[in-house]
PDB file of C-alpha atoms and ligand atoms in Angstrom:
ATOM      1  CA  MET A   9     -30.675   5.215 -12.359  1.00 57.00           C
ATOM      2  CA  THR A  10     -28.491   7.723 -10.599  1.00 66.00           C
ATOM      3  CA  ASP A  11     -24.901   8.013 -11.794  1.00 76.00           C
ATOM      4  CA  ALA A  12     -22.119   6.444  -9.804  1.00 87.00           C
ATOM      5  CA  VAL A  13     -19.839   8.575  -7.664  1.00 93.00           C
ATOM      6  CA  ARG A  14     -16.319   8.193  -9.014  1.00 95.00           C
ATOM      7  CA  LEU A  15     -13.115   8.824  -7.091  1.00 97.00           C
ATOM      8  CA  HIS A  16      -9.904   8.789  -9.087  1.00 97.00           C
ATOM      9  CA  PHE A  17      -6.339   8.621  -7.744  1.00 97.00           C
ATOM     10  CA  LEU A  18      -2.857   8.587  -9.179  1.00 97.00           C
ATOM     11  CA  VAL A  19      -0.664   6.321  -7.074  1.00 97.00           C
ATOM     12  CA  ASP A  20       2.923   7.544  -7.044  1.00 96.00           C
ATOM     13  CA  GLY A  21       5.376   4.689  -7.408  1.00 95.00           C
ATOM     14  CA  GLU A  22       8.372   6.696  -6.267  1.00 93.00           C
ATOM     15  CA  ASP A  23       7.087   7.600  -2.841  1.00 90.00           C
ATOM     16  CA  PHE A  24       6.703   4.686  -0.464  1.00 91.00           C
ATOM     17  CA  THR A  25       6.225   6.997   2.517  1.00 88.00           C
ATOM     18  CA  SER A  26       2.927   8.318   1.208  1.00 89.00           C
ATOM     19  CA  ALA A  27       1.779   5.013  -0.323  1.00 94.00           C
ATOM     20  CA  GLY A  28      -1.646   4.217   1.056  1.00 94.00           C
ATOM     21  CA  GLN A  29      -2.903   7.791   1.083  1.00 93.00           C
ATOM     22  CA  ALA A  30      -5.532   7.188  -1.596  1.00 96.00           C
ATOM     23  CA  SER A  31      -7.102   4.443   0.526  1.00 96.00           C
ATOM     24  CA  VAL A  32      -7.114   6.627   3.617  1.00 94.00           C
ATOM     25  CA  GLN A  33      -8.809   9.328   1.526  1.00 95.00           C
ATOM     26  CA  VAL A  34     -11.413   6.820   0.282  1.00 97.00           C
ATOM     27  CA  LYS A  35     -12.182   5.865   3.866  1.00 96.00           C
ATOM     28  CA  LYS A  36     -12.858   9.520   4.613  1.00 94.00           C
ATOM     29  CA  ASN A  37     -15.035   9.985   1.483  1.00 96.00           C
ATOM     30  CA  LEU A  38     -17.104   6.879   2.222  1.00 96.00           C
ATOM     31  CA  ARG A  39     -17.684   8.056   5.758  1.00 95.00           C
ATOM     32  CA  GLN A  40     -18.936  11.399   4.437  1.00 95.00           C
ATOM     33  CA  LEU A  41     -21.293   9.543   2.114  1.00 94.00           C
ATOM     34  CA  GLY A  42     -22.759   7.754   5.117  1.00 95.00           C
ATOM     35  CA  ILE A  43     -21.626   4.249   4.073  1.00 96.00           C
ATOM     36  CA  ALA A  44     -21.813   1.609   6.847  1.00 96.00           C
ATOM     37  CA  PRO A  45     -18.585   1.164   8.886  1.00 94.00           C
ATOM     38  CA  GLU A  46     -18.207  -2.575   8.018  1.00 94.00           C
ATOM     39  CA  ILE A  47     -18.365  -1.717   4.321  1.00 97.00           C
ATOM     40  CA  ILE A  48     -15.877   1.118   4.712  1.00 97.00           C
ATOM     41  CA  ARG A  49     -13.512  -1.238   6.483  1.00 96.00           C
ATOM     42  CA  LYS A  50     -13.678  -3.845   3.715  1.00 97.00           C
ATOM     43  CA  VAL A  51     -13.304  -1.366   0.864  1.00 98.00           C
ATOM     44  CA  SER A  52     -10.492   0.654   2.399  1.00 97.00           C
ATOM     45  CA  ILE A  53      -8.455  -2.373   3.536  1.00 97.00           C
ATOM     46  CA  ALA A  54      -8.793  -4.129   0.166  1.00 98.00           C
ATOM     47  CA  MET A  55      -7.835  -0.959  -1.649  1.00 98.00           C
ATOM     48  CA  TYR A  56      -4.911  -0.279   0.682  1.00 98.00           C
ATOM     49  CA  GLU A  57      -3.431  -3.715  -0.020  1.00 98.00           C
ATOM     50  CA  GLY A  58      -3.798  -3.124  -3.756  1.00 98.00           C
ATOM     51  CA  GLU A  59      -2.393   0.375  -3.549  1.00 98.00           C
ATOM     52  CA  ILE A  60       0.651  -0.745  -1.578  1.00 97.00           C
ATOM     53  CA  ASN A  61       1.170  -3.580  -4.055  1.00 98.00           C
ATOM     54  CA  MET A  62       1.168  -1.140  -6.974  1.00 98.00           C
ATOM     55  CA  VAL A  63       3.863   0.915  -5.243  1.00 97.00           C
ATOM     56  CA  ILE A  64       6.025  -2.002  -4.096  1.00 96.00           C
ATOM     57  CA  HIS A  65       5.664  -4.300  -7.073  1.00 97.00           C
ATOM     58  CA  ALA A  66       4.646  -2.164 -10.049  1.00 97.00           C
ATOM     59  CA  GLY A  67       6.098   1.338  -9.751  1.00 96.00           C
ATOM     60  CA  GLY A  68       2.723   2.950  -9.092  1.00 97.00           C
ATOM     61  CA  GLY A  69      -0.510   3.141 -11.049  1.00 98.00           C
ATOM     62  CA  GLU A  70      -4.037   4.456 -10.968  1.00 98.00           C
ATOM     63  CA  ALA A  71      -6.969   3.692  -8.729  1.00 98.00           C
ATOM     64  CA  ASP A  72     -10.669   4.285  -9.310  1.00 98.00           C
ATOM     65  CA  VAL A  73     -13.444   3.805  -6.805  1.00 98.00           C
ATOM     66  CA  LEU A  74     -16.995   3.734  -8.135  1.00 97.00           C
ATOM     67  CA  ILE A  75     -19.849   3.971  -5.708  1.00 97.00           C
ATOM     68  CA  TYR A  76     -23.159   2.660  -7.043  1.00 96.00           C
ATOM     69  CA  GLU A  77     -26.445   2.243  -5.210  1.00 93.00           C
ATOM     70  CA  ASP A  78     -25.905  -1.464  -4.670  1.00 95.00           C
ATOM     71  CA  ARG A  79     -22.124  -1.890  -4.735  1.00 97.00           C
ATOM     72  CA  ILE A  80     -18.691  -0.306  -4.606  1.00 98.00           C
ATOM     73  CA  GLU A  81     -16.133  -1.167  -7.278  1.00 98.00           C
ATOM     74  CA  ILE A  82     -12.396  -0.667  -6.912  1.00 98.00           C
ATOM     75  CA  GLU A  83     -10.270  -0.740 -10.037  1.00 98.00           C
ATOM     76  CA  LEU A  84      -6.472  -0.741  -9.826  1.00 98.00           C
ATOM     77  CA  VAL A  85      -4.412  -0.457 -12.990  1.00 98.00           C
ATOM     78  CA  ASP A  86      -0.641  -0.435 -13.310  1.00 98.00           C
ATOM     79  CA  ARG A  87       1.983  -0.749 -16.019  1.00 97.00           C
ATOM     80  CA  GLY A  88       4.358  -2.764 -13.896  1.00 97.00           C
ATOM     81  CA  PRO A  89       6.016  -6.109 -14.665  1.00 98.00           C
ATOM     82  CA  GLY A  90       2.789  -8.104 -14.399  1.00 98.00           C
ATOM     83  CA  ILE A  91       2.183 -11.234 -12.332  1.00 98.00           C
ATOM     84  CA  ALA A  92       3.674 -14.404 -13.832  1.00 96.00           C
ATOM     85  CA  ASN A  93       1.487 -16.887 -11.980  1.00 97.00           C
ATOM     86  CA  ILE A  94      -1.700 -15.447 -10.517  1.00 98.00           C
ATOM     87  CA  ASP A  95      -2.683 -18.641  -8.665  1.00 97.00           C
ATOM     88  CA  LEU A  96       0.703 -18.693  -6.959  1.00 98.00           C
ATOM     89  CA  ALA A  97       0.551 -14.983  -6.130  1.00 98.00           C
ATOM     90  CA  MET A  98      -2.865 -15.505  -4.528  1.00 98.00           C
ATOM     91  CA  GLN A  99      -1.486 -18.098  -2.108  1.00 97.00           C
ATOM     92  CA  GLU A 100      -1.002 -16.969   1.482  1.00 97.00           C
ATOM     93  CA  GLY A 101       2.707 -16.511   2.134  1.00 97.00           C
ATOM     94  CA  PHE A 102       3.853 -16.045  -1.460  1.00 98.00           C
ATOM     95  CA  SER A 103       5.870 -12.836  -1.809  1.00 98.00           C
ATOM     96  CA  THR A 104       8.636 -11.391  -3.913  1.00 97.00           C
ATOM     97  CA  ALA A 105       8.935  -8.252  -1.742  1.00 96.00           C
ATOM     98  CA  PRO A 106      12.524  -7.035  -1.304  1.00 95.00           C
ATOM     99  CA  ASP A 107      14.249  -6.988   2.089  1.00 95.00           C
ATOM    100  CA  ASN A 108      13.985  -3.226   2.636  1.00 93.00           C
ATOM    101  CA  ILE A 109      10.199  -3.496   2.271  1.00 94.00           C
ATOM    102  CA  ARG A 110      10.051  -6.550   4.521  1.00 95.00           C
ATOM    103  CA  SER A 111      11.816  -4.660   7.273  1.00 94.00           C
ATOM    104  CA  LEU A 112       8.865  -2.246   7.265  1.00 94.00           C
ATOM    105  CA  GLY A 113       6.418  -5.052   7.972  1.00 96.00           C
ATOM    106  CA  PHE A 114       5.291  -5.864   4.428  1.00 96.00           C
ATOM    107  CA  GLY A 115       6.049  -8.970   2.390  1.00 96.00           C
ATOM    108  CA  ALA A 116       4.046 -11.522   4.358  1.00 97.00           C
ATOM    109  CA  GLY A 117       2.314 -12.543   1.148  1.00 97.00           C
ATOM    110  CA  MET A 118      -1.079 -11.776   2.652  1.00 97.00           C
ATOM    111  CA  GLY A 119      -2.131  -8.731   0.640  1.00 98.00           C
ATOM    112  CA  LEU A 120      -3.841 -10.423  -2.315  1.00 98.00           C
ATOM    113  CA  PRO A 121      -5.537 -12.998  -0.007  1.00 98.00           C
ATOM    114  CA  ASN A 122      -6.819 -10.092   2.115  1.00 97.00           C
ATOM    115  CA  MET A 123      -8.182  -8.379  -0.988  1.00 98.00           C
ATOM    116  CA  LYS A 124     -10.116 -11.538  -1.806  1.00 98.00           C
ATOM    117  CA  ARG A 125     -11.257 -12.001   1.777  1.00 97.00           C
ATOM    118  CA  TYR A 126     -12.624  -8.471   2.143  1.00 97.00           C
ATOM    119  CA  THR A 127     -14.439  -8.230  -1.185  1.00 98.00           C
ATOM    120  CA  ASP A 128     -17.391 -10.083  -2.714  1.00 98.00           C
ATOM    121  CA  SER A 129     -15.607 -10.565  -6.020  1.00 98.00           C
ATOM    122  CA  MET A 130     -12.086 -10.041  -7.257  1.00 98.00           C
ATOM    123  CA  HIS A 131     -10.804 -10.327 -10.781  1.00 98.00           C
ATOM    124  CA  ILE A 132      -7.143 -10.080 -11.844  1.00 98.00           C
ATOM    125  CA  GLU A 133      -5.882  -9.582 -15.391  1.00 98.00           C
ATOM    126  CA  SER A 134      -2.156  -9.459 -15.836  1.00 98.00           C
ATOM    127  CA  ALA A 135       0.307  -9.658 -18.697  1.00 97.00           C
ATOM    128  CA  LEU A 136       4.050  -9.949 -18.238  1.00 97.00           C
ATOM    129  CA  GLY A 137       5.820  -6.761 -19.220  1.00 96.00           C
ATOM    130  CA  GLU A 138       2.527  -4.912 -19.649  1.00 97.00           C
ATOM    131  CA  GLY A 139       0.900  -4.575 -16.294  1.00 98.00           C
ATOM    132  CA  THR A 140      -1.902  -5.648 -14.016  1.00 98.00           C
ATOM    133  CA  ARG A 141      -5.560  -4.706 -13.665  1.00 98.00           C
ATOM    134  CA  ILE A 142      -7.491  -5.711 -10.577  1.00 98.00           C
ATOM    135  CA  LEU A 143     -11.221  -5.224 -10.216  1.00 98.00           C
ATOM    136  CA  MET A 144     -12.850  -5.750  -6.823  1.00 98.00           C
ATOM    137  CA  THR A 145     -16.508  -5.404  -5.866  1.00 98.00           C
ATOM    138  CA  VAL A 146     -18.066  -5.000  -2.441  1.00 98.00           C
ATOM    139  CA  ARG A 147     -21.865  -5.304  -2.319  1.00 97.00           C
ATOM    140  CA  LEU A 148     -23.790  -2.785  -0.273  1.00 94.00           C
TER     141      LEU A 148
ATOM    142  CA  MET B  11     -13.325   0.212  28.927  1.00 95.00           C
ATOM    143  CA  THR B  12     -11.934   3.346  27.307  1.00 97.00           C
ATOM    144  CA  VAL B  13      -8.440   3.630  25.893  1.00 98.00           C
ATOM    145  CA  TYR B  14      -7.594   6.118  28.686  1.00 97.00           C
ATOM    146  CA  GLU B  15      -8.683   3.723  31.427  1.00 97.00           C
ATOM    147  CA  MET B  16      -6.846   0.803  29.860  1.00 97.00           C
ATOM    148  CA  ALA B  17      -3.658   2.853  29.462  1.00 98.00           C
ATOM    149  CA  LYS B  18      -3.801   4.013  33.059  1.00 97.00           C
ATOM    150  CA  GLN B  19      -4.238   0.468  34.377  1.00 96.00           C
ATOM    151  CA  LEU B  20      -1.316  -0.804  32.290  1.00 97.00           C
ATOM    152  CA  GLU B  21       0.843   2.269  33.028  1.00 97.00           C
ATOM    153  CA  LEU B  22       1.410   2.930  29.331  1.00 98.00           C
ATOM    154  CA  THR B  23       3.330   5.993  28.158  1.00 98.00           C
ATOM    155  CA  PRO B  24       1.281   8.130  25.741  1.00 98.00           C
ATOM    156  CA  ILE B  25       2.768   9.054  22.350  1.00 98.00           C
ATOM    157  CA  ALA B  26      -0.355  10.343  20.595  1.00 98.00           C
ATOM    158  CA  VAL B  27      -3.803  10.128  22.138  1.00 98.00           C
ATOM    159  CA  PRO B  28      -6.220  12.105  19.961  1.00 98.00           C
ATOM    160  CA  GLU B  29      -9.171   9.805  20.718  1.00 97.00           C
ATOM    161  CA  GLY B  30      -8.584   8.461  24.207  1.00 97.00           C
ATOM    162  CA  ASP B  31     -12.241   8.038  25.056  1.00 98.00           C
ATOM    163  CA  ARG B  32     -12.688   5.367  22.364  1.00 97.00           C
ATOM    164  CA  ASN B  33     -13.828   1.993  23.597  1.00 97.00           C
ATOM    165  CA  CYS B  34     -11.364  -0.914  23.454  1.00 96.00           C
ATOM    166  CA  ALA B  35     -12.121  -4.624  23.382  1.00 95.00           C
ATOM    167  CA  GLY B  36      -9.906  -7.595  22.563  1.00 96.00           C
ATOM    168  CA  VAL B  37      -6.261  -7.755  21.561  1.00 97.00           C
ATOM    169  CA  TYR B  38      -4.321  -8.458  18.375  1.00 98.00           C
ATOM    170  CA  ILE B  39      -0.558  -9.000  18.434  1.00 98.00           C
ATOM    171  CA  GLY B  40       1.524  -8.855  15.261  1.00 98.00           C
ATOM    172  CA  ASP B  41       4.162  -7.046  13.252  1.00 97.00           C
ATOM    173  CA  LEU B  42       3.471  -8.201   9.697  1.00 97.00           C
ATOM    174  CA  LEU B  43       1.101  -5.537   8.464  1.00 97.00           C
ATOM    175  CA  SER B  44      -0.951  -7.654   6.057  1.00 97.00           C
ATOM    176  CA  TRP B  45      -1.600 -10.129   8.852  1.00 97.00           C
ATOM    177  CA  VAL B  46      -2.808  -7.261  10.989  1.00 97.00           C
ATOM    178  CA  MET B  47      -4.969  -6.004   8.113  1.00 96.00           C
ATOM    179  CA  GLY B  48      -6.490  -9.451   7.730  1.00 95.00           C
ATOM    180  CA  ARG B  49      -7.061 -10.306  11.389  1.00 96.00           C
ATOM    181  CA  ALA B  50      -7.227  -7.289  13.690  1.00 97.00           C
ATOM    182  CA  LYS B  51     -10.774  -6.315  14.576  1.00 96.00           C
ATOM    183  CA  SER B  52     -12.388  -2.976  15.178  1.00 95.00           C
ATOM    184  CA  GLU B  53     -11.783  -1.801  18.810  1.00 97.00           C
ATOM    185  CA  ASN B  54      -8.851  -4.191  19.357  1.00 98.00           C
ATOM    186  CA  VAL B  55      -5.741  -3.123  21.212  1.00 98.00           C
ATOM    187  CA  TRP B  56      -2.965  -3.784  18.646  1.00 98.00           C
ATOM    188  CA  ILE B  57       0.343  -4.702  20.243  1.00 98.00           C
ATOM    189  CA  THR B  58       3.384  -4.475  17.959  1.00 98.00           C
ATOM    190  CA  ILE B  59       7.061  -3.581  17.763  1.00 98.00           C
ATOM    191  CA  MET B  60       6.653  -2.114  14.269  1.00 97.00           C
ATOM    192  CA  SER B  61       7.105   1.644  14.451  1.00 97.00           C
ATOM    193  CA  ASN B  62       7.288   3.079  10.917  1.00 96.00           C
ATOM    194  CA  ILE B  63       4.731   5.484   9.446  1.00 95.00           C
ATOM    195  CA  LYS B  64       2.607   2.668   7.961  1.00 96.00           C
ATOM    196  CA  ILE B  65       1.300   1.638  11.398  1.00 97.00           C
ATOM    197  CA  VAL B  66      -0.838   4.793  11.401  1.00 97.00           C
ATOM    198  CA  ALA B  67      -2.665   3.882   8.189  1.00 96.00           C
ATOM    199  CA  VAL B  68      -3.013   0.237   9.247  1.00 97.00           C
ATOM    200  CA  ALA B  69      -4.439   1.261  12.634  1.00 97.00           C
ATOM    201  CA  SER B  70      -6.805   3.695  10.964  1.00 96.00           C
ATOM    202  CA  LEU B  71      -8.052   1.299   8.268  1.00 96.00           C
ATOM    203  CA  THR B  72      -8.547  -1.644  10.636  1.00 96.00           C
ATOM    204  CA  ASP B  73     -10.202   0.728  13.100  1.00 95.00           C
ATOM    205  CA  VAL B  74      -8.309  -0.659  16.097  1.00 97.00           C
ATOM    206  CA  ALA B  75      -8.804   1.325  19.318  1.00 98.00           C
ATOM    207  CA  CYS B  76      -5.112   1.955  19.834  1.00 98.00           C
ATOM    208  CA  VAL B  77      -1.586   0.830  19.037  1.00 98.00           C
ATOM    209  CA  VAL B  78       0.629  -0.259  21.936  1.00 98.00           C
ATOM    210  CA  LEU B  79       4.323  -0.428  21.121  1.00 98.00           C
ATOM    211  CA  ALA B  80       5.985  -3.127  23.224  1.00 98.00           C
ATOM    212  CA  GLU B  81       9.577  -3.494  24.458  1.00 98.00           C
ATOM    213  CA  GLY B  82      10.103   0.272  24.776  1.00 97.00           C
ATOM    214  CA  VAL B  83       9.793   0.917  21.035  1.00 97.00           C
ATOM    215  CA  THR B  84       9.110   4.548  20.142  1.00 97.00           C
ATOM    216  CA  VAL B  85       8.244   6.444  16.950  1.00 97.00           C
ATOM    217  CA  ASP B  86       9.725   9.489  15.262  1.00 96.00           C
ATOM    218  CA  ASP B  87       7.994  12.891  15.284  1.00 97.00           C
ATOM    219  CA  ARG B  88       6.409  12.441  11.868  1.00 96.00           C
ATOM    220  CA  VAL B  89       4.638   9.292  12.949  1.00 97.00           C
ATOM    221  CA  ARG B  90       3.436  10.985  16.133  1.00 98.00           C
ATOM    222  CA  GLU B  91       2.144  14.022  14.232  1.00 97.00           C
ATOM    223  CA  THR B  92       0.392  11.909  11.588  1.00 96.00           C
ATOM    224  CA  ALA B  93      -1.247   9.829  14.322  1.00 97.00           C
ATOM    225  CA  GLU B  94      -2.548  13.004  15.996  1.00 98.00           C
ATOM    226  CA  GLN B  95      -3.965  14.213  12.670  1.00 95.00           C
ATOM    227  CA  LYS B  96      -5.548  10.907  11.716  1.00 94.00           C
ATOM    228  CA  GLY B  97      -7.059  10.230  15.133  1.00 96.00           C
ATOM    229  CA  VAL B  98      -4.877   7.199  15.871  1.00 98.00           C
ATOM    230  CA  ASN B  99      -3.982   6.497  19.514  1.00 98.00           C
ATOM    231  CA  ILE B 100      -0.410   5.285  20.152  1.00 98.00           C
ATOM    232  CA  TYR B 101       1.206   4.328  23.455  1.00 98.00           C
ATOM    233  CA  THR B 102       4.517   2.716  24.326  1.00 98.00           C
ATOM    234  CA  SER B 103       5.537   0.414  27.152  1.00 98.00           C
ATOM    235  CA  GLU B 104       8.703  -1.265  28.397  1.00 98.00           C
ATOM    236  CA  LYS B 105       6.718  -4.476  28.834  1.00 98.00           C
ATOM    237  CA  THR B 106       6.906  -7.345  26.346  1.00 98.00           C
ATOM    238  CA  ALA B 107       3.934  -8.190  24.127  1.00 98.00           C
ATOM    239  CA  TYR B 108       3.275 -11.199  26.377  1.00 97.00           C
ATOM    240  CA  GLU B 109       3.295  -9.124  29.555  1.00 97.00           C
ATOM    241  CA  LEU B 110       0.997  -6.554  27.970  1.00 98.00           C
ATOM    242  CA  ALA B 111      -1.414  -9.210  26.741  1.00 97.00           C
ATOM    243  CA  THR B 112      -1.628 -10.998  30.088  1.00 96.00           C
ATOM    244  CA  ALA B 113      -2.149  -7.656  31.859  1.00 96.00           C
ATOM    245  CA  LEU B 114      -4.943  -6.832  29.401  1.00 96.00           C
ATOM    246  CA  ALA B 115      -6.488 -10.256  29.946  1.00 94.00           C
ATOM    247  CA  SER B 116      -6.587  -9.780  33.706  1.00 93.00           C
ATOM    248  CA  LEU B 117      -8.146  -6.320  33.274  1.00 89.00           C
ATOM    249  CA  THR B 118     -11.124  -7.750  31.464  1.00 77.00           C
ATOM    250  CA  LYS B 119     -11.789 -10.540  34.009  1.00 67.00           C
TER     251      LYS B 119
HETATM  252  N1  ATP C 218       0.457  -4.994  -8.951  1.00 71.23           N
HETATM  253  C1  ATP C 218       1.354  -5.996  -8.988  1.00 71.23           C
HETATM  254  N2  ATP C 218       2.260  -6.077  -9.977  1.00 71.23           N
HETATM  255  C2  ATP C 218       3.170  -7.073 -10.036  1.00 71.23           C
HETATM  256  N3  ATP C 218       3.237  -8.063  -9.113  1.00 71.23           N
HETATM  257  C3  ATP C 218       2.365  -8.044  -8.095  1.00 71.23           C
HETATM  258  C4  ATP C 218       1.373  -7.015  -7.971  1.00 71.23           C
HETATM  259  N4  ATP C 218       0.644  -7.278  -6.861  1.00 71.23           N
HETATM  260  C5  ATP C 218       1.137  -8.387  -6.318  1.00 71.23           C
HETATM  261  N5  ATP C 218       2.173  -8.872  -7.056  1.00 71.23           N
HETATM  262  C6  ATP C 218       2.946 -10.111  -6.815  1.00 71.23           C
HETATM  263  O1  ATP C 218       2.176 -10.975  -5.993  1.00 71.23           O
HETATM  264  C7  ATP C 218       2.884 -11.272  -4.784  1.00 71.23           C
HETATM  265  C8  ATP C 218       1.901 -11.459  -3.654  1.00 71.23           C
HETATM  266  O2  ATP C 218       1.245 -10.207  -3.354  1.00 71.23           O
HETATM  267  P1  ATP C 218       0.690  -9.992  -1.877  1.00 71.23           P
HETATM  268  O3  ATP C 218       0.115  -8.624  -1.796  1.00 71.23           O
HETATM  269  O4  ATP C 218      -0.197 -11.133  -1.506  1.00 71.23           O
HETATM  270  O5  ATP C 218       1.983 -10.118  -0.961  1.00 71.23           O
HETATM  271  P2  ATP C 218       3.163  -9.064  -0.739  1.00 71.23           P
HETATM  272  O6  ATP C 218       2.780  -7.729  -1.300  1.00 71.23           O
HETATM  273  O7  ATP C 218       4.426  -9.649  -1.249  1.00 71.23           O
HETATM  274  O8  ATP C 218       3.222  -8.984   0.845  1.00 71.23           O
HETATM  275  P3  ATP C 218       2.129  -8.312   1.829  1.00 71.23           P
HETATM  276  O9  ATP C 218       0.986  -7.865   0.968  1.00 71.23           O
HETATM  277  O10 ATP C 218       1.755  -9.369   2.794  1.00 71.23           O
HETATM  278  O11 ATP C 218       2.833  -7.176   2.481  1.00 71.23           O
HETATM  279  C9  ATP C 218       3.848 -10.122  -4.613  1.00 71.23           C
HETATM  280  O12 ATP C 218       4.953 -10.448  -3.790  1.00 71.23           O
HETATM  281  C10 ATP C 218       4.253  -9.862  -6.077  1.00 71.23           C
HETATM  282  O13 ATP C 218       5.188 -10.797  -6.521  1.00 71.23           O
HETATM  283 MG1   MG C 219       0.960  -6.876  -0.808  1.00 71.23          MG
END
């Protein structure tokens, strides 16, 4: 078994302008590794939604991308407020995004549904006042 | 049809065209970025009135062929520069999204 390639990113919660950079970087890395374009698209879009969520809703966090022979895993961990009702948050259209963020085109409540749509499995653990951990897997 | 050819036919004004010889096919119209992320397809022409810096990342990640800003919307220099760097094509037009879409539809007939 060859070891996984691991990419690690700190996602700055103070800087909305650069939010999303880690995902754009992952897209570039996956391309260099010769990963198929459809896979790159799924991984980078799912990660972008999660990365933006960490900045908007959780004050930033950390992202890890692990590239194995048969799959890519994306792990997003934050110490934000947590998600009170995960089933509700997963529904298309549910959003607590503030107005200033909505005016930039976010807050449609489609990010988590997109993450589910673009990955083969998605697992959310969240505790109020402690934070949220999201693990997504895309099969190669 | 390439992005260049399409832009010429529709008389679009270039903002950043680092990859004008990319192929374009199909159209997606929308301003809510997560909708665009969920629905826009690779090679689409993405018509929007959203002009902040995030359109560059969204265009890049969805792999659309180009962004067309409708209704005369423009971007600031930072957005233009980032688009050049990231290989994202952006045009603007005075036309509405509807006018742009119908013009694109008649091009592909
Ligand atoms: N990391 C997180 N920490 C705390 N709450 C979160 C987190 N991610 C999502 N949420 C909650 O789940 C809701 C739904 O998230 P989702 O990404 O689907 O929509 P959105 O971010 O509000 O809008 P969009 O993604 O369409 O721009 C958010 O509005 C927020 O209340
Ligand atoms: Mg979101």
